[in-house]
Short mmCIF file of C-alpha atoms in Angstrom, two decimals:
data_model
loop_
_atom_site.label_atom_id
_atom_site.label_comp_id
_atom_site.label_asym_id
_atom_site.label_seq_id
_atom_site.Cartn_x
_atom_site.Cartn_y
_atom_site.Cartn_z
CA MET A 11 -58.63 -84.14 85.05
CA LEU A 12 -56.16 -86.68 86.44
CA ASP A 13 -56.19 -84.96 89.79
CA THR A 14 -59.97 -85.28 89.83
CA LEU A 15 -59.93 -88.91 88.76
CA THR A 16 -57.45 -89.80 91.48
CA SER A 17 -58.62 -87.40 94.16
CA GLY A 18 -59.71 -90.30 96.34
CA THR A 19 -56.23 -91.66 96.68
CA ASN A 20 -54.03 -88.65 96.00
CA GLU A 21 -51.28 -91.03 94.99
CA PRO A 22 -48.92 -90.02 92.17
CA GLU A 23 -48.56 -93.66 91.20
CA GLN A 24 -52.33 -93.98 90.82
CA ALA A 25 -52.52 -90.81 88.73
CA ARG A 26 -49.75 -92.08 86.48
CA ARG A 27 -51.53 -95.40 86.09
CA VAL A 28 -54.81 -93.68 85.21
CA TYR A 29 -53.02 -91.44 82.72
CA TYR A 30 -51.43 -94.34 80.87
CA ARG A 31 -54.65 -96.38 80.90
CA ILE A 32 -56.62 -93.51 79.40
CA VAL A 33 -54.06 -92.77 76.70
CA TYR A 34 -53.51 -96.41 75.75
CA ALA A 35 -57.27 -97.12 75.79
CA ILE A 36 -57.97 -94.20 73.44
CA LEU A 37 -55.17 -95.17 71.07
CA GLY A 38 -56.28 -98.82 71.21
CA ILE A 39 -59.85 -97.86 70.34
CA ALA A 40 -58.52 -95.70 67.48
CA ILE A 41 -56.49 -98.53 65.97
CA ILE A 42 -59.22 -101.13 66.45
CA GLY A 43 -61.72 -98.69 64.94
CA LEU A 44 -59.55 -98.22 61.88
CA LEU A 45 -58.99 -101.94 61.39
CA ALA A 46 -62.68 -102.70 61.96
CA GLY A 47 -63.60 -100.03 59.43
CA LEU A 48 -61.27 -101.54 56.84
CA VAL A 49 -62.53 -105.08 57.44
CA THR A 50 -66.24 -104.18 57.39
CA GLY A 51 -66.01 -101.79 54.45
CA HIS A 52 -66.65 -98.66 56.53
CA GLU A 53 -63.32 -97.06 55.73
CA LEU A 54 -64.50 -93.50 56.26
CA LEU A 55 -65.96 -94.26 59.69
CA GLY A 56 -62.83 -96.17 60.66
CA THR A 57 -60.63 -93.31 59.57
CA ILE A 58 -62.73 -90.80 61.52
CA ILE A 59 -62.46 -92.97 64.66
CA TYR A 60 -58.72 -93.34 64.14
CA CYS A 61 -58.10 -89.65 63.55
CA GLY A 62 -60.29 -88.70 66.51
CA GLY A 63 -58.51 -91.15 68.79
CA ALA A 64 -55.10 -90.11 67.58
CA TRP A 65 -55.82 -86.43 68.11
CA ILE A 66 -57.48 -86.89 71.50
CA GLY A 67 -54.72 -89.25 72.67
CA SER A 68 -52.01 -86.90 71.46
CA GLY A 69 -53.80 -83.95 73.05
CA ILE A 70 -54.00 -85.69 76.41
CA THR A 71 -50.34 -86.72 76.15
CA PHE A 72 -49.40 -83.11 75.47
CA LEU A 73 -51.76 -81.36 77.89
CA ALA A 74 -52.00 -83.68 80.89
CA PRO A 75 -48.43 -83.09 82.15
CA LYS A 76 -49.12 -79.35 82.03
CA LEU A 77 -52.39 -79.63 83.97
CA THR A 78 -51.13 -81.63 86.93
CA ASP A 79 -48.20 -81.48 89.33
CA VAL A 80 -47.93 -85.26 89.33
CA PRO A 81 -44.88 -86.44 87.34
CA LEU A 82 -46.64 -88.48 84.67
CA GLN A 83 -43.45 -88.84 82.69
CA ASP A 84 -39.89 -88.19 83.71
CA GLU A 85 -36.37 -88.28 82.32
CA ARG A 86 -36.21 -92.08 82.30
CA ASP A 87 -39.38 -92.28 80.20
CA THR A 88 -37.82 -89.81 77.77
CA GLU A 89 -34.66 -91.89 77.55
CA LEU A 90 -36.68 -95.05 76.99
CA TYR A 91 -38.63 -93.37 74.18
CA ASN A 92 -35.40 -92.09 72.62
CA ARG A 93 -33.77 -95.49 72.77
CA ALA A 94 -36.84 -97.22 71.34
CA SER A 95 -37.01 -94.65 68.54
CA GLY A 96 -33.32 -95.09 67.82
CA LEU A 97 -33.70 -98.86 67.74
CA THR A 98 -36.67 -98.61 65.39
CA LEU A 99 -34.78 -96.30 63.05
CA GLY A 100 -31.74 -98.56 63.22
CA VAL A 101 -33.76 -101.61 62.24
CA LEU A 102 -35.43 -99.69 59.40
CA PHE A 103 -32.05 -98.38 58.28
CA VAL A 104 -30.44 -101.82 58.18
CA LEU A 105 -33.45 -103.32 56.42
CA GLY A 106 -33.56 -100.42 53.98
CA LEU A 107 -29.86 -100.58 53.20
CA SER A 108 -29.99 -104.30 52.61
CA VAL A 109 -33.27 -104.52 50.70
CA ILE A 110 -33.84 -101.31 48.75
CA PRO A 111 -30.69 -101.42 46.55
CA ALA A 112 -31.39 -105.05 45.74
CA ILE A 113 -34.93 -104.17 44.67
CA TYR A 114 -33.67 -101.35 42.44
CA VAL A 115 -31.03 -103.57 40.82
CA LEU A 116 -33.43 -106.45 40.23
CA GLU A 117 -36.04 -104.04 38.85
CA ALA A 118 -33.48 -102.42 36.52
CA ALA A 119 -32.44 -105.86 35.33
CA GLY A 120 -36.05 -106.73 34.61
CA ARG A 121 -36.07 -109.60 37.05
CA ILE A 122 -38.85 -108.27 39.26
CA ASP A 123 -41.68 -105.80 38.94
CA PRO A 124 -42.29 -104.37 42.43
CA PRO A 125 -45.95 -103.74 43.23
CA PRO A 126 -47.03 -100.19 44.12
CA GLU A 127 -47.12 -101.16 47.80
CA VAL A 128 -43.37 -101.83 47.77
CA THR A 129 -42.66 -98.57 45.97
CA GLY A 130 -44.86 -96.77 48.49
CA ALA A 131 -43.04 -98.42 51.39
CA ILE A 132 -39.68 -97.37 49.95
CA LEU A 133 -40.87 -93.80 49.51
CA LEU A 134 -42.27 -93.79 53.05
CA ALA A 135 -39.00 -95.08 54.50
CA SER A 136 -37.02 -92.55 52.45
CA GLY A 137 -39.27 -89.75 53.64
CA LEU A 138 -38.90 -90.93 57.23
CA PHE A 139 -35.12 -90.86 57.05
CA LEU A 140 -35.20 -87.46 55.37
CA LEU A 141 -37.43 -86.15 58.14
CA TRP A 142 -35.11 -87.66 60.74
CA GLY A 143 -32.14 -85.94 59.11
CA VAL A 144 -33.89 -82.58 59.15
CA ALA A 145 -34.99 -83.07 62.77
CA TYR A 146 -31.46 -84.09 63.76
CA GLY A 147 -30.05 -80.97 62.11
CA ILE A 148 -32.54 -78.75 63.92
CA VAL A 149 -31.96 -80.38 67.31
CA LYS A 150 -28.19 -80.23 66.85
CA ARG A 151 -28.26 -76.48 66.31
CA ARG A 152 -30.55 -75.64 69.24
CA MET B 24 -22.48 -96.19 87.94
CA GLU B 25 -23.01 -97.60 91.42
CA ASN B 26 -24.93 -95.96 94.22
CA ASP B 27 -25.98 -96.39 97.81
CA LEU B 28 -29.38 -94.82 97.32
CA PRO B 29 -31.28 -97.78 98.85
CA ARG B 30 -29.29 -97.51 102.08
CA ARG B 31 -29.77 -93.75 102.34
CA ARG B 32 -33.46 -93.99 101.49
CA GLU B 33 -34.12 -96.73 104.01
CA ALA B 34 -32.11 -94.89 106.64
CA ALA B 35 -34.37 -91.91 106.08
CA GLY B 36 -37.42 -94.15 106.45
CA LEU B 37 -38.69 -93.40 102.97
CA SER B 38 -40.41 -95.58 100.43
CA GLN B 39 -39.37 -95.39 96.79
CA GLY B 40 -42.60 -93.59 96.04
CA GLU B 41 -42.02 -90.99 98.72
CA LEU B 42 -38.49 -90.30 97.53
CA ALA B 43 -39.70 -90.16 93.94
CA GLU B 44 -42.35 -87.60 94.87
CA ALA B 45 -39.80 -85.56 96.79
CA VAL B 46 -37.47 -85.23 93.81
CA GLY B 47 -40.16 -85.06 91.13
CA VAL B 48 -39.76 -88.34 89.29
CA THR B 49 -41.67 -91.61 89.15
CA ARG B 50 -41.24 -94.50 91.54
CA GLN B 51 -40.06 -96.64 88.63
CA THR B 52 -37.15 -94.28 88.04
CA ILE B 53 -36.01 -94.48 91.67
CA ASN B 54 -36.33 -98.25 91.48
CA ALA B 55 -34.25 -98.37 88.28
CA ILE B 56 -31.54 -96.19 89.83
CA GLU B 57 -31.37 -98.33 92.94
CA ARG B 58 -31.01 -101.46 90.85
CA ASP B 59 -28.22 -99.83 88.78
CA ARG B 60 -30.39 -100.10 85.69
CA TYR B 61 -30.56 -96.39 85.03
CA ASP B 62 -28.04 -93.58 85.49
CA PRO B 63 -29.86 -90.38 86.49
CA SER B 64 -29.32 -87.09 84.76
CA LEU B 65 -27.02 -84.60 86.42
CA GLU B 66 -30.08 -82.56 87.38
CA LEU B 67 -31.70 -85.49 89.17
CA ALA B 68 -28.40 -86.47 90.81
CA PHE B 69 -28.13 -82.94 92.21
CA LYS B 70 -31.71 -83.14 93.48
CA LEU B 71 -31.00 -86.43 95.23
CA ALA B 72 -27.80 -85.07 96.74
CA ALA B 73 -29.60 -81.97 97.92
CA TYR B 74 -32.38 -84.05 99.41
CA PHE B 75 -29.96 -86.18 101.42
CA GLU B 76 -27.79 -83.13 102.15
CA CYS B 77 -24.62 -84.61 100.76
CA HIS B 78 -22.49 -84.45 97.63
CA ILE B 79 -23.30 -86.33 94.45
CA GLU B 80 -20.16 -88.43 94.80
CA ASP B 81 -21.32 -89.51 98.25
CA ILE B 82 -24.28 -91.26 96.62
CA PHE B 83 -22.90 -92.20 93.22
CA GLU B 84 -19.55 -93.54 92.25
CA PRO B 85 -18.15 -94.66 88.93
CA GLY B 86 -18.49 -98.36 88.35
CA GLU B 87 -19.47 -100.89 85.80
CA ASN B 88 -22.26 -99.47 83.69
CA ASN B 89 -24.66 -102.03 82.28
CA ASP B 90 -26.20 -99.26 80.16
CA SER B 91 -29.78 -100.35 80.45
CA THR B 92 -32.92 -98.71 81.68
#
């Protein structure tokens, strides 16, 4: 597909640019669709747009490098993704360590009554770290 | 890690994009290596050395690493 789109120029740089524009455009449409659905009360439609965009974007991200000889991503991109992921987890970890125990203590003392959203966020963060731990264990043994 | 990739590339009359295509990476990666903002993997270092028909240590040498990409 990318080869066809860039056949006029046959430039790897152009193919890479087209690839990123397509992926980011699809993901952007998906997110905007979801938010628009939530705001306008069409949650189901927004969710369908989001899921469709997420799946199509992920599919292109997975398939495109296999369908073209152009290096759409390379080792530096991988390192950048890894470092960004590590930074994100680090920030979440520091925030979690500093906030979650305080919330539990204050809740146990009857000083606060956390809304369900906070409880959900804590469970989500806990699940994320659990998943990271499992993934780390798998990667370490491979 | 320091390198003399720009000198070797220019001596060969190559653009960053042409060298990137030759070793199978993006132009941005070659640019980052030349600016000492990214240390290539051993695999890429071998490819670059093979392309310029020299040893890895002829292109790269240990130096101050700013550890950024």
